[in-house]
Amino acid sequence: MASDEQPAGGSLADRISKPEESQPAESTETPKEIDQTDGAPAALGGSDLQEPEYTVEVKLSDLQADPNNPLFSVKNFEDLGLDPRILQGLSAMNFRKPSKIQERALPLLLGNPAKNLVGQSQSGTGKTAAFTLNVLSRIDLSTEQLQKTPQALILAPTRELARQIVGVIQVMGQFLPNLLIGTAVPADSNARPTKLECSVVVGTPGTVTDMIKRRTIAANKLKVLVLDEADNMLDQQGLGDQCIRVKALLPRDIQVVLFSATFPTHVHEYASKFAPNANEITLQHEELTVEGIKQLYLDCANEEEKYQTLVQLYGLLTVGSSIIFVKTRASAVEIERRMVAEGHAVASLTGGIEGSQRDAVIDQFRAGQAKVLITTNVLARGIDVSTVSMVINYDIPEIHQTNPRAPRQADFQTYLHRIGRTGRFGRVGVSISFISNRDEWEMLNQIQKYFNTSIQRIDTKDWDEVEDIIKKTLKNTRAQAGFR
């Protein structure tokens, strides 16, 4: 994951300020009495959204903006002057009224002339729906030529999240005739790139850069650029550089919308340069927690005992669907190999697997054909699979250190994103972290201190008790919300 070091070629902040502006937007939804969906649509096994309300802070880049203006905040989607066919799509997704954050974000997103927006809101608050609404409202589908001309570009860090976003756009835009959506993600090695003729492009930064340069994506008519999981993309050297290169190829007056569940301070500074003069929507830091997740840890003597403990846990993992997060691709492959050899049904998904195979694995997992998925951080962000009830941190997430003698540092944001794959949108979930040495114990303590929480130890000498703790938690209508 991200590192605090400065990449070669100058600081990321300096490199962002050279190409031109940009910034994407997002938003959030929440009513308790009404089921809404966000992330993957129901057809892809996504979750109903039943979130508590949050305190929302708004920072307007234009000091002349009037907070008393009736459109500063909206209580109904109808107040936004949306195309009735888009309202029909919202209704099909069970969106009855804007959430607390959407109330503030949507008027800022949809205003004319278009303004940049930086939105920080945790997973499950309706941000995907918010930026999709903005995209569908700004594209022009009045002629066949425009229908085949890219007018909005949405970037995501992984092909899995890009495909999920395409699903949301398809459902929300299902009543818009001639809406064409193109996906620009890494192709299999033997696939030939074809020209994307569509009005909305969803893709990953490297592939989009390559396709624009090869002229298989026409960029000259783009009106909106959205970065989902923006902190992750701007803070990683490879993705950050690619996002900067993409932006440099786009029209200078494009609306830039950045959305993420977390914005560390240094990344927020980069975001301000990537999306200059942006309006900002934020949740207060203490509210960036995951409700309904019981956090546990297991003590293991060494790496081999970690694996044996995982096998012991296997029967409990298949109660619902589970994701096992490991540090490296090699670990994922080895664990899958050993577990399959012992007759366990598991699948692994890492960045090393070719595109179509990755799609097949995630589709199997969404459909419940594979109950246990072993992965690296490629799936830590944004993926919404409603049946996931348990997350295993086989390796504690840590920040990559260039100095091998430096003390190991837990990656708090990745931990938050990982365990957020369970307990989605009001459901109950369990996260279990494996500890096998002093460094991992120190990193677990760092996580507890950072989030001011207590992670409960469970004793593997008594598996009946382990099973009892986990099954009781999953049977509760709401897990102990100790993650505060």
GROMACS .gro file of C-alpha atoms in nm:
model
  484
    1MET     CA    1   0.000   0.000   0.000
    2ALA     CA    2   0.091   0.361   0.020
    3SER     CA    3   0.422   0.481   0.147
    4ASP     CA    4   0.515   0.821   0.286
    5GLU     CA    5   0.836   0.832   0.087
    6GLN     CA    6   0.885   1.071  -0.202
    7PRO     CA    7   0.891   0.891  -0.536
    8ALA     CA    8   1.167   0.962  -0.785
    9GLY     CA    9   1.117   1.261  -1.013
   10GLY     CA   10   1.007   1.511  -0.748
   11SER     CA   11   0.722   1.503  -0.498
   12LEU     CA   12   0.380   1.382  -0.608
   13ALA     CA   13   0.241   1.722  -0.510
   14ASP     CA   14   0.480   1.895  -0.752
   15ARG     CA   15   0.394   1.658  -1.033
   16ILE     CA   16   0.021   1.699  -0.974
   17SER     CA   17   0.039   2.076  -0.995
   18LYS     CA   18   0.193   2.068  -1.345
   19PRO     CA   19  -0.082   1.898  -1.542
   20GLU     CA   20  -0.412   2.074  -1.513
   21GLU     CA   21  -0.702   2.065  -1.274
   22SER     CA   22  -0.945   1.790  -1.198
   23GLN     CA   23  -1.157   1.640  -0.933
   24PRO     CA   24  -1.438   1.388  -0.889
   25ALA     CA   25  -1.734   1.383  -0.664
   26GLU     CA   26  -1.932   1.151  -0.467
   27SER     CA   27  -2.198   1.133  -0.204
   28THR     CA   28  -2.379   0.940   0.056
   29GLU     CA   29  -2.709   0.793   0.155
   30THR     CA   30  -2.861   0.678   0.477
   31PRO     CA   31  -3.227   0.666   0.582
   32LYS     CA   32  -3.297   0.400   0.843
   33GLU     CA   33  -3.653   0.328   0.745
   34ILE     CA   34  -3.586   0.266   0.377
   35ASP     CA   35  -3.368   0.007   0.209
   36GLN     CA   36  -3.131   0.155  -0.045
   37THR     CA   37  -2.852  -0.002  -0.241
   38ASP     CA   38  -2.499   0.115  -0.305
   39GLY     CA   39  -2.187  -0.047  -0.440
   40ALA     CA   40  -2.279  -0.355  -0.639
   41PRO     CA   41  -2.645  -0.373  -0.746
   42ALA     CA   42  -2.863  -0.658  -0.621
   43ALA     CA   43  -2.807  -0.851  -0.944
   44LEU     CA   44  -2.438  -0.867  -0.853
   45GLY     CA   45  -2.501  -0.966  -0.493
   46GLY     CA   46  -2.464  -0.618  -0.347
   47SER     CA   47  -2.589  -0.498  -0.009
   48ASP     CA   48  -2.894  -0.315   0.107
   49LEU     CA   49  -2.789   0.016   0.258
   50GLN     CA   50  -2.916   0.084   0.609
   51GLU     CA   51  -2.672   0.336   0.749
   52PRO     CA   52  -2.695   0.576   1.042
   53GLU     CA   53  -2.682   0.945   0.968
   54TYR     CA   54  -2.359   1.139   0.990
   55THR     CA   55  -2.257   1.494   1.067
   56VAL     CA   56  -2.155   1.645   0.734
   57GLU     CA   57  -1.912   1.931   0.692
   58VAL     CA   58  -1.917   2.137   0.373
   59LYS     CA   59  -1.639   2.367   0.260
   60LEU     CA   60  -1.728   2.589  -0.033
   61SER     CA   61  -1.446   2.710  -0.257
   62ASP     CA   62  -1.653   3.015  -0.354
   63LEU     CA   63  -1.696   3.234  -0.047
   64GLN     CA   64  -1.987   3.407  -0.221
   65ALA     CA   65  -2.188   3.083  -0.222
   66ASP     CA   66  -2.506   3.124  -0.025
   67PRO     CA   67  -2.577   2.843   0.227
   68ASN     CA   68  -2.933   2.979   0.248
   69ASN     CA   69  -2.993   2.909  -0.120
   70PRO     CA   70  -3.274   2.649  -0.143
   71LEU     CA   71  -3.048   2.422  -0.349
   72PHE     CA   72  -2.760   2.435  -0.099
   73SER     CA   73  -2.925   2.125   0.047
   74VAL     CA   74  -3.200   1.904  -0.098
   75LYS     CA   75  -3.443   1.672   0.076
   76ASN     CA   76  -3.580   1.503  -0.237
   77PHE     CA   77  -3.421   1.385  -0.561
   78GLU     CA   78  -3.708   1.552  -0.745
   79ASP     CA   79  -3.581   1.895  -0.629
   80LEU     CA   80  -3.267   1.853  -0.841
   81GLY     CA   81  -3.444   1.887  -1.175
   82LEU     CA   82  -3.325   1.545  -1.291
   83ASP     CA   83  -3.434   1.372  -1.610
   84PRO     CA   84  -3.747   1.166  -1.518
   85ARG     CA   85  -3.579   0.856  -1.665
   86ILE     CA   86  -3.291   0.895  -1.418
   87LEU     CA   87  -3.543   0.930  -1.134
   88GLN     CA   88  -3.697   0.606  -1.259
   89GLY     CA   89  -3.356   0.439  -1.231
   90LEU     CA   90  -3.313   0.570  -0.876
   91SER     CA   91  -3.652   0.427  -0.785
   92ALA     CA   92  -3.551   0.089  -0.930
   93MET     CA   93  -3.250   0.095  -0.695
   94ASN     CA   94  -3.476   0.171  -0.394
   95PHE     CA   95  -3.336   0.521  -0.349
   96ARG     CA   96  -3.628   0.710  -0.199
   97LYS     CA   97  -3.456   1.023  -0.072
   98PRO     CA   98  -3.100   1.155  -0.050
   99SER     CA   99  -2.889   1.059   0.248
  100LYS     CA  100  -2.742   1.324   0.474
  101ILE     CA  101  -2.428   1.358   0.265
  102GLN     CA  102  -2.612   1.338  -0.067
  103GLU     CA  103  -2.833   1.624   0.048
  104ARG     CA  104  -2.526   1.847   0.044
  105ALA     CA  105  -2.314   1.687  -0.229
  106LEU     CA  106  -2.565   1.658  -0.511
  107PRO     CA  107  -2.649   2.030  -0.547
  108LEU     CA  108  -2.275   2.107  -0.551
  109LEU     CA  109  -2.207   1.831  -0.804
  110LEU     CA  110  -2.493   1.916  -1.036
  111GLY     CA  111  -2.456   2.294  -1.033
  112ASN     CA  112  -2.375   2.491  -1.349
  113PRO     CA  113  -2.115   2.588  -1.438
  114ALA     CA  114  -1.974   2.257  -1.314
  115LYS     CA  115  -1.736   2.279  -1.015
  116ASN     CA  116  -1.480   2.033  -0.886
  117LEU     CA  117  -1.564   1.838  -0.572
  118VAL     CA  118  -1.365   1.640  -0.317
  119GLY     CA  119  -1.587   1.405  -0.117
  120GLN     CA  120  -1.477   1.201   0.181
  121SER     CA  121  -1.731   0.947   0.303
  122GLN     CA  122  -1.695   0.590   0.416
  123SER     CA  123  -1.800   0.286   0.216
  124GLY     CA  124  -2.171   0.230   0.205
  125THR     CA  125  -2.281   0.591   0.229
  126GLY     CA  126  -2.398   0.628  -0.131
  127LYS     CA  127  -2.100   0.788  -0.300
  128THR     CA  128  -2.114   0.560  -0.607
  129ALA     CA  129  -2.476   0.656  -0.662
  130ALA     CA  130  -2.392   1.026  -0.620
  131PHE     CA  131  -2.118   1.046  -0.881
  132THR     CA  132  -2.318   0.820  -1.114
  133LEU     CA  133  -2.613   1.059  -1.087
  134ASN     CA  134  -2.386   1.349  -1.180
  135VAL     CA  135  -2.239   1.159  -1.477
  136LEU     CA  136  -2.580   1.057  -1.615
  137SER     CA  137  -2.708   1.414  -1.575
  138ARG     CA  138  -2.419   1.567  -1.772
  139ILE     CA  139  -2.392   1.338  -2.074
  140ASP     CA  140  -2.578   1.416  -2.398
  141LEU     CA  141  -2.733   1.115  -2.574
  142SER     CA  142  -2.936   1.312  -2.831
  143THR     CA  143  -2.751   1.185  -3.141
  144GLU     CA  144  -2.592   0.857  -3.243
  145GLN     CA  145  -2.254   1.028  -3.269
  146LEU     CA  146  -2.276   1.164  -2.911
  147GLN     CA  147  -2.386   0.823  -2.781
  148LYS     CA  148  -2.055   0.684  -2.914
  149THR     CA  149  -1.843   0.974  -2.787
  150PRO     CA  150  -1.686   0.947  -2.437
  151GLN     CA  151  -1.822   1.232  -2.222
  152ALA     CA  152  -1.749   1.098  -1.871
  153LEU     CA  153  -1.450   0.904  -1.739
  154ILE     CA  154  -1.454   0.717  -1.405
  155LEU     CA  155  -1.125   0.578  -1.273
  156ALA     CA  156  -1.095   0.306  -1.007
  157PRO     CA  157  -0.786   0.134  -0.864
  158THR     CA  158  -0.886  -0.221  -0.963
  159ARG     CA  159  -1.075  -0.396  -1.241
  160GLU     CA  160  -1.310  -0.548  -0.979
  161LEU     CA  161  -1.421  -0.207  -0.854
  162ALA     CA  162  -1.446  -0.076  -1.212
  163ARG     CA  163  -1.679  -0.362  -1.305
  164GLN     CA  164  -1.888  -0.300  -0.993
  165ILE     CA  165  -1.927   0.069  -1.086
  166VAL     CA  166  -2.037  -0.032  -1.438
  167GLY     CA  167  -2.310  -0.242  -1.275
  168VAL     CA  168  -2.437   0.058  -1.076
  169ILE     CA  169  -2.444   0.279  -1.389
  170GLN     CA  170  -2.631   0.009  -1.582
  171VAL     CA  171  -2.902  -0.015  -1.317
  172MET     CA  172  -2.938   0.360  -1.258
  173GLY     CA  173  -2.930   0.436  -1.632
  174GLN     CA  174  -3.148   0.146  -1.745
  175PHE     CA  175  -3.428   0.377  -1.859
  176LEU     CA  176  -3.200   0.605  -2.065
  177PRO     CA  177  -3.221   0.480  -2.423
  178ASN     CA  178  -2.890   0.441  -2.607
  179LEU     CA  179  -2.671   0.471  -2.296
  180LEU     CA  180  -2.345   0.298  -2.388
  181ILE     CA  181  -2.089   0.214  -2.117
  182GLY     CA  182  -1.733   0.107  -2.197
  183THR     CA  183  -1.487  -0.069  -1.965
  184ALA     CA  184  -1.115   0.010  -1.993
  185VAL     CA  185  -0.936  -0.246  -1.776
  186PRO     CA  186  -0.625  -0.458  -1.842
  187ALA     CA  187  -0.704  -0.711  -2.114
  188ASP     CA  188  -0.573  -1.065  -2.135
  189SER     CA  189  -0.229  -1.075  -2.295
  190ASN     CA  190  -0.359  -1.206  -2.629
  191ALA     CA  191  -0.648  -0.957  -2.658
  192ARG     CA  192  -0.634  -0.670  -2.908
  193PRO     CA  193  -0.749  -0.324  -2.796
  194THR     CA  194  -1.062  -0.205  -2.974
  195LYS     CA  195  -1.197   0.147  -3.005
  196LEU     CA  196  -1.440   0.232  -2.723
  197GLU     CA  197  -1.756   0.385  -2.870
  198CYS     CA  198  -1.959   0.483  -2.567
  199SER     CA  199  -2.065   0.789  -2.367
  200VAL     CA  200  -1.931   0.669  -2.028
  201VAL     CA  201  -1.591   0.502  -1.976
  202VAL     CA  202  -1.505   0.320  -1.652
  203GLY     CA  203  -1.151   0.195  -1.614
  204THR     CA  204  -0.816   0.175  -1.440
  205PRO     CA  205  -0.562   0.457  -1.483
  206GLY     CA  206  -0.286   0.270  -1.671
  207THR     CA  207  -0.518   0.113  -1.928
  208VAL     CA  208  -0.705   0.441  -1.983
  209THR     CA  209  -0.376   0.631  -2.039
  210ASP     CA  210  -0.265   0.369  -2.291
  211MET     CA  211  -0.599   0.372  -2.476
  212ILE     CA  212  -0.610   0.751  -2.499
  213LYS     CA  213  -0.256   0.755  -2.640
  214ARG     CA  214  -0.348   0.482  -2.890
  215ARG     CA  215  -0.663   0.681  -2.974
  216THR     CA  216  -0.891   0.392  -2.886
  217ILE     CA  217  -1.054   0.633  -2.637
  218ALA     CA  218  -1.136   0.981  -2.768
  219ALA     CA  219  -1.074   1.226  -2.483
  220ASN     CA  220  -1.153   1.562  -2.644
  221LYS     CA  221  -1.524   1.569  -2.549
  222LEU     CA  222  -1.492   1.451  -2.188
  223LYS     CA  223  -1.684   1.670  -1.941
  224VAL     CA  224  -1.644   1.479  -1.612
  225LEU     CA  225  -1.351   1.294  -1.449
  226VAL     CA  226  -1.425   1.087  -1.138
  227LEU     CA  227  -1.165   0.916  -0.918
  228ASP     CA  228  -1.317   0.656  -0.686
  229GLU     CA  229  -1.096   0.553  -0.390
  230ALA     CA  230  -0.900   0.868  -0.477
  231ASP     CA  231  -0.670   0.861  -0.175
  232ASN     CA  232  -0.542   0.518  -0.275
  233MET     CA  233  -0.480   0.625  -0.633
  234LEU     CA  234  -0.310   0.957  -0.555
  235ASP     CA  235  -0.095   0.814  -0.276
  236GLN     CA  236   0.054   0.520  -0.466
  237GLN     CA  237   0.349   0.609  -0.686
  238GLY     CA  238   0.237   0.401  -0.985
  239LEU     CA  239  -0.134   0.485  -0.974
  240GLY     CA  240  -0.067   0.847  -0.876
  241ASP     CA  241   0.162   0.902  -1.173
  242GLN     CA  242  -0.088   0.732  -1.404
  243CYS     CA  243  -0.376   0.950  -1.280
  244ILE     CA  244  -0.164   1.261  -1.339
  245ARG     CA  245  -0.083   1.144  -1.692
  246VAL     CA  246  -0.451   1.074  -1.765
  247LYS     CA  247  -0.552   1.420  -1.645
  248ALA     CA  248  -0.286   1.586  -1.860
  249LEU     CA  249  -0.452   1.428  -2.168
  250LEU     CA  250  -0.801   1.560  -2.085
  251PRO     CA  251  -0.976   1.894  -2.159
  252ARG     CA  252  -0.864   2.168  -1.921
  253ASP     CA  253  -1.219   2.264  -1.820
  254ILE     CA  254  -1.323   1.911  -1.719
  255GLN     CA  255  -1.514   1.873  -1.390
  256VAL     CA  256  -1.302   1.671  -1.145
  257VAL     CA  257  -1.473   1.468  -0.873
  258LEU     CA  258  -1.266   1.282  -0.611
  259PHE     CA  259  -1.426   1.040  -0.368
  260SER     CA  260  -1.274   0.829  -0.098
  261ALA     CA  261  -1.354   0.682   0.242
  262THR     CA  262  -1.031   0.827   0.382
  263PHE     CA  263  -0.812   1.126   0.296
  264PRO     CA  264  -0.488   1.136   0.497
  265THR     CA  265  -0.360   1.494   0.532
  266HIS     CA  266  -0.075   1.466   0.281
  267VAL     CA  267  -0.303   1.306   0.021
  268HIS     CA  268  -0.565   1.575   0.079
  269GLU     CA  269  -0.301   1.832  -0.015
  270TYR     CA  270  -0.235   1.646  -0.341
  271ALA     CA  271  -0.609   1.620  -0.404
  272SER     CA  272  -0.644   1.996  -0.369
  273LYS     CA  273  -0.395   2.042  -0.652
  274PHE     CA  274  -0.545   1.765  -0.866
  275ALA     CA  275  -0.891   1.922  -0.827
  276PRO     CA  276  -0.826   2.292  -0.776
  277ASN     CA  277  -1.086   2.528  -0.629
  278ALA     CA  278  -1.302   2.233  -0.531
  279ASN     CA  279  -1.597   2.223  -0.299
  280GLU     CA  280  -1.536   1.974  -0.018
  281ILE     CA  281  -1.769   1.737   0.168
  282THR     CA  282  -1.633   1.551   0.470
  283LEU     CA  283  -1.739   1.329   0.757
  284GLN     CA  284  -1.576   1.401   1.088
  285HIS     CA  285  -1.276   1.175   1.157
  286GLU     CA  286  -1.423   1.005   1.462
  287GLU     CA  287  -1.718   0.891   1.252
  288LEU     CA  288  -1.493   0.707   1.007
  289THR     CA  289  -1.543   0.374   1.178
  290VAL     CA  290  -1.701   0.045   1.087
  291GLU     CA  291  -2.018  -0.032   1.281
  292GLY     CA  292  -2.131  -0.383   1.358
  293ILE     CA  293  -1.794  -0.560   1.334
  294LYS     CA  294  -1.666  -0.782   1.612
  295GLN     CA  295  -1.285  -0.760   1.606
  296LEU     CA  296  -1.087  -1.057   1.735
  297TYR     CA  297  -0.730  -1.186   1.716
  298LEU     CA  298  -0.560  -1.526   1.739
  299ASP     CA  299  -0.213  -1.594   1.879
  300CYS     CA  300  -0.006  -1.835   1.671
  301ALA     CA  301   0.343  -1.958   1.751
  302ASN     CA  302   0.476  -1.928   1.393
  303GLU     CA  303   0.378  -1.914   1.024
  304GLU     CA  304   0.303  -2.287   1.004
  305GLU     CA  305   0.070  -2.265   1.304
  306LYS     CA  306  -0.102  -1.973   1.129
  307TYR     CA  307  -0.186  -2.203   0.840
  308GLN     CA  308  -0.300  -2.489   1.064
  309THR     CA  309  -0.521  -2.244   1.257
  310LEU     CA  310  -0.673  -2.126   0.930
  311VAL     CA  311  -0.758  -2.485   0.836
  312GLN     CA  312  -0.916  -2.534   1.180
  313LEU     CA  313  -1.125  -2.222   1.122
  314TYR     CA  314  -1.235  -2.333   0.778
  315GLY     CA  315  -1.564  -2.487   0.889
  316LEU     CA  316  -1.663  -2.157   1.049
  317LEU     CA  317  -1.555  -1.956   0.745
  318THR     CA  318  -1.815  -2.125   0.528
  319VAL     CA  319  -2.104  -2.013   0.753
  320GLY     CA  320  -2.133  -1.719   0.515
  321SER     CA  321  -1.875  -1.593   0.270
  322SER     CA  322  -1.527  -1.498   0.393
  323ILE     CA  323  -1.228  -1.308   0.261
  324ILE     CA  324  -0.874  -1.395   0.374
  325PHE     CA  325  -0.628  -1.107   0.325
  326VAL     CA  326  -0.260  -1.193   0.285
  327LYS     CA  327   0.046  -0.976   0.224
  328THR     CA  328   0.178  -1.125  -0.103
  329ARG     CA  329   0.055  -1.299  -0.415
  330ALA     CA  330   0.288  -1.590  -0.337
  331SER     CA  331   0.118  -1.641   0.002
  332ALA     CA  332  -0.226  -1.642  -0.161
  333VAL     CA  333  -0.121  -1.899  -0.420
  334GLU     CA  334   0.048  -2.123  -0.160
  335ILE     CA  335  -0.245  -2.116   0.085
  336GLU     CA  336  -0.489  -2.192  -0.197
  337ARG     CA  337  -0.271  -2.480  -0.319
  338ARG     CA  338  -0.247  -2.639   0.026
  339MET     CA  339  -0.613  -2.595   0.117
  340VAL     CA  340  -0.739  -2.729  -0.217
  341ALA     CA  341  -0.504  -3.029  -0.183
  342GLU     CA  342  -0.669  -3.100   0.154
  343GLY     CA  343  -1.013  -3.093  -0.003
  344HIS     CA  344  -1.123  -2.741   0.095
  345ALA     CA  345  -1.316  -2.531  -0.158
  346VAL     CA  346  -1.136  -2.196  -0.180
  347ALA     CA  347  -1.041  -1.953  -0.455
  348SER     CA  348  -0.770  -1.689  -0.476
  349LEU     CA  349  -0.769  -1.355  -0.651
  350THR     CA  350  -0.457  -1.143  -0.691
  351GLY     CA  351  -0.317  -0.888  -0.933
  352GLY     CA  352  -0.107  -1.162  -1.094
  353ILE     CA  353  -0.410  -1.338  -1.245
  354GLU     CA  354  -0.516  -1.247  -1.599
  355GLY     CA  355  -0.824  -1.031  -1.646
  356SER     CA  356  -1.092  -1.275  -1.760
  357GLN     CA  357  -0.987  -1.527  -1.493
  358ARG     CA  358  -1.013  -1.256  -1.224
  359ASP     CA  359  -1.361  -1.171  -1.349
  360ALA     CA  360  -1.466  -1.536  -1.329
  361VAL     CA  361  -1.330  -1.573  -0.972
  362ILE     CA  362  -1.508  -1.263  -0.835
  363ASP     CA  363  -1.832  -1.362  -1.016
  364GLN     CA  364  -1.813  -1.709  -0.857
  365PHE     CA  365  -1.762  -1.551  -0.517
  366ARG     CA  366  -2.050  -1.307  -0.564
  367ALA     CA  367  -2.277  -1.595  -0.667
  368GLY     CA  368  -2.178  -1.797  -0.357
  369GLN     CA  369  -2.019  -2.079  -0.559
  370ALA     CA  370  -1.692  -2.011  -0.374
  371LYS     CA  371  -1.740  -1.937  -0.004
  372VAL     CA  372  -1.379  -1.851   0.085
  373LEU     CA  373  -1.170  -1.606  -0.116
  374ILE     CA  374  -0.798  -1.554  -0.055
  375THR     CA  375  -0.671  -1.219  -0.182
  376THR     CA  376  -0.418  -0.941  -0.143
  377ASN     CA  377  -0.518  -0.577  -0.093
  378VAL     CA  378  -0.655  -0.577  -0.448
  379LEU     CA  379  -1.001  -0.636  -0.295
  380ALA     CA  380  -0.960  -0.425   0.019
  381ARG     CA  381  -1.145  -0.127  -0.123
  382GLY     CA  382  -1.499  -0.064  -0.232
  383ILE     CA  383  -1.603  -0.419  -0.317
  384ASP     CA  384  -1.956  -0.491  -0.197
  385VAL     CA  385  -2.057  -0.857  -0.159
  386SER     CA  386  -2.357  -0.881   0.072
  387THR     CA  387  -2.289  -1.236   0.197
  388VAL     CA  388  -1.941  -1.162   0.341
  389SER     CA  389  -1.969  -1.215   0.716
  390MET     CA  390  -1.604  -1.272   0.809
  391VAL     CA  391  -1.270  -1.116   0.718
  392ILE     CA  392  -0.938  -1.279   0.813
  393ASN     CA  393  -0.623  -1.067   0.836
  394TYR     CA  394  -0.386  -1.358   0.782
  395ASP     CA  395  -0.113  -1.092   0.764
  396ILE     CA  396  -0.155  -0.760   0.948
  397PRO     CA  397  -0.162  -0.481   0.687
  398GLU     CA  398   0.154  -0.274   0.704
  399ILE     CA  399   0.312   0.022   0.529
  400HIS     CA  400   0.595  -0.073   0.296
  401GLN     CA  401   0.928   0.047   0.436
  402THR     CA  402   1.227   0.109   0.210
  403ASN     CA  403   1.462   0.085   0.505
  404PRO     CA  404   1.471  -0.283   0.618
  405ARG     CA  405   1.582  -0.175   0.967
  406ALA     CA  406   1.292   0.062   1.020
  407PRO     CA  407   1.029  -0.055   1.271
  408ARG     CA  408   0.725  -0.212   1.107
  409GLN     CA  409   0.427   0.022   1.087
  410ALA     CA  410   0.064  -0.091   1.065
  411ASP     CA  411  -0.136   0.050   0.774
  412PHE     CA  412  -0.444   0.184   0.952
  413GLN     CA  413  -0.638   0.286   0.643
  414THR     CA  414  -0.594  -0.055   0.481
  415TYR     CA  415  -0.708  -0.224   0.802
  416LEU     CA  416  -1.020  -0.005   0.801
  417HIS     CA  417  -1.090  -0.083   0.436
  418ARG     CA  418  -1.024  -0.456   0.477
  419ILE     CA  419  -1.255  -0.515   0.772
  420GLY     CA  420  -1.511  -0.294   0.599
  421ARG     CA  421  -1.566  -0.578   0.349
  422THR     CA  422  -1.780  -0.741   0.620
  423GLY     CA  423  -2.059  -0.594   0.830
  424ARG     CA  424  -2.167  -0.411   0.516
  425PHE     CA  425  -2.442  -0.151   0.546
  426GLY     CA  426  -2.590  -0.243   0.879
  427ARG     CA  427  -2.519  -0.615   0.871
  428VAL     CA  428  -2.318  -0.804   1.131
  429GLY     CA  429  -1.960  -0.914   1.068
  430VAL     CA  430  -1.648  -1.058   1.229
  431SER     CA  431  -1.283  -0.976   1.164
  432ILE     CA  432  -1.004  -1.201   1.291
  433SER     CA  433  -0.636  -1.100   1.282
  434PHE     CA  434  -0.359  -1.360   1.305
  435ILE     CA  435  -0.053  -1.277   1.519
  436SER     CA  436   0.260  -1.494   1.501
  437ASN     CA  437   0.549  -1.276   1.622
  438ARG     CA  438   0.634  -0.969   1.829
  439ASP     CA  439   0.629  -0.730   1.529
  440GLU     CA  440   0.274  -0.832   1.441
  441TRP     CA  441   0.171  -0.794   1.805
  442GLU     CA  442   0.316  -0.440   1.805
  443MET     CA  443   0.127  -0.354   1.485
  444LEU     CA  444  -0.199  -0.486   1.632
  445ASN     CA  445  -0.142  -0.261   1.934
  446GLN     CA  446  -0.082   0.034   1.700
  447ILE     CA  447  -0.420  -0.037   1.538
  448GLN     CA  448  -0.597  -0.056   1.876
  449LYS     CA  449  -0.446   0.274   1.988
  450TYR     CA  450  -0.511   0.454   1.661
  451PHE     CA  451  -0.880   0.361   1.655
  452ASN     CA  452  -0.918   0.368   2.034
  453THR     CA  453  -1.065   0.021   2.032
  454SER     CA  454  -1.009  -0.315   2.198
  455ILE     CA  455  -0.951  -0.624   1.983
  456GLN     CA  456  -1.047  -0.937   2.177
  457ARG     CA  457  -0.813  -1.238   2.201
  458ILE     CA  458  -0.965  -1.579   2.140
  459ASP     CA  459  -0.796  -1.892   2.267
  460THR     CA  460  -0.733  -2.157   2.001
  461LYS     CA  461  -0.683  -2.423   2.269
  462ASP     CA  462  -1.062  -2.443   2.298
  463TRP     CA  463  -1.218  -2.456   1.950
  464ASP     CA  464  -1.565  -2.506   2.094
  465GLU     CA  465  -1.531  -2.165   2.257
  466VAL     CA  466  -1.396  -2.010   1.936
  467GLU     CA  467  -1.694  -2.146   1.745
  468ASP     CA  468  -1.932  -2.026   2.015
  469ILE     CA  469  -1.793  -1.668   2.008
  470ILE     CA  470  -1.807  -1.639   1.629
  471LYS     CA  471  -2.148  -1.799   1.581
  472LYS     CA  472  -2.302  -1.596   1.862
  473THR     CA  473  -2.172  -1.278   1.701
  474LEU     CA  474  -2.309  -1.368   1.360
  475LYS     CA  475  -2.648  -1.453   1.511
  476ASN     CA  476  -2.677  -1.114   1.682
  477THR     CA  477  -2.894  -0.861   1.507
  478ARG     CA  478  -2.607  -0.619   1.551
  479ALA     CA  479  -2.252  -0.703   1.650
  480GLN     CA  480  -2.088  -0.522   1.938
  481ALA     CA  481  -1.996  -0.186   1.789
  482GLY     CA  482  -1.665  -0.168   1.969
  483PHE     CA  483  -1.479  -0.014   1.680
  484ARG     CA  484  -1.502   0.351   1.783
   0.00000   0.00000   0.00000
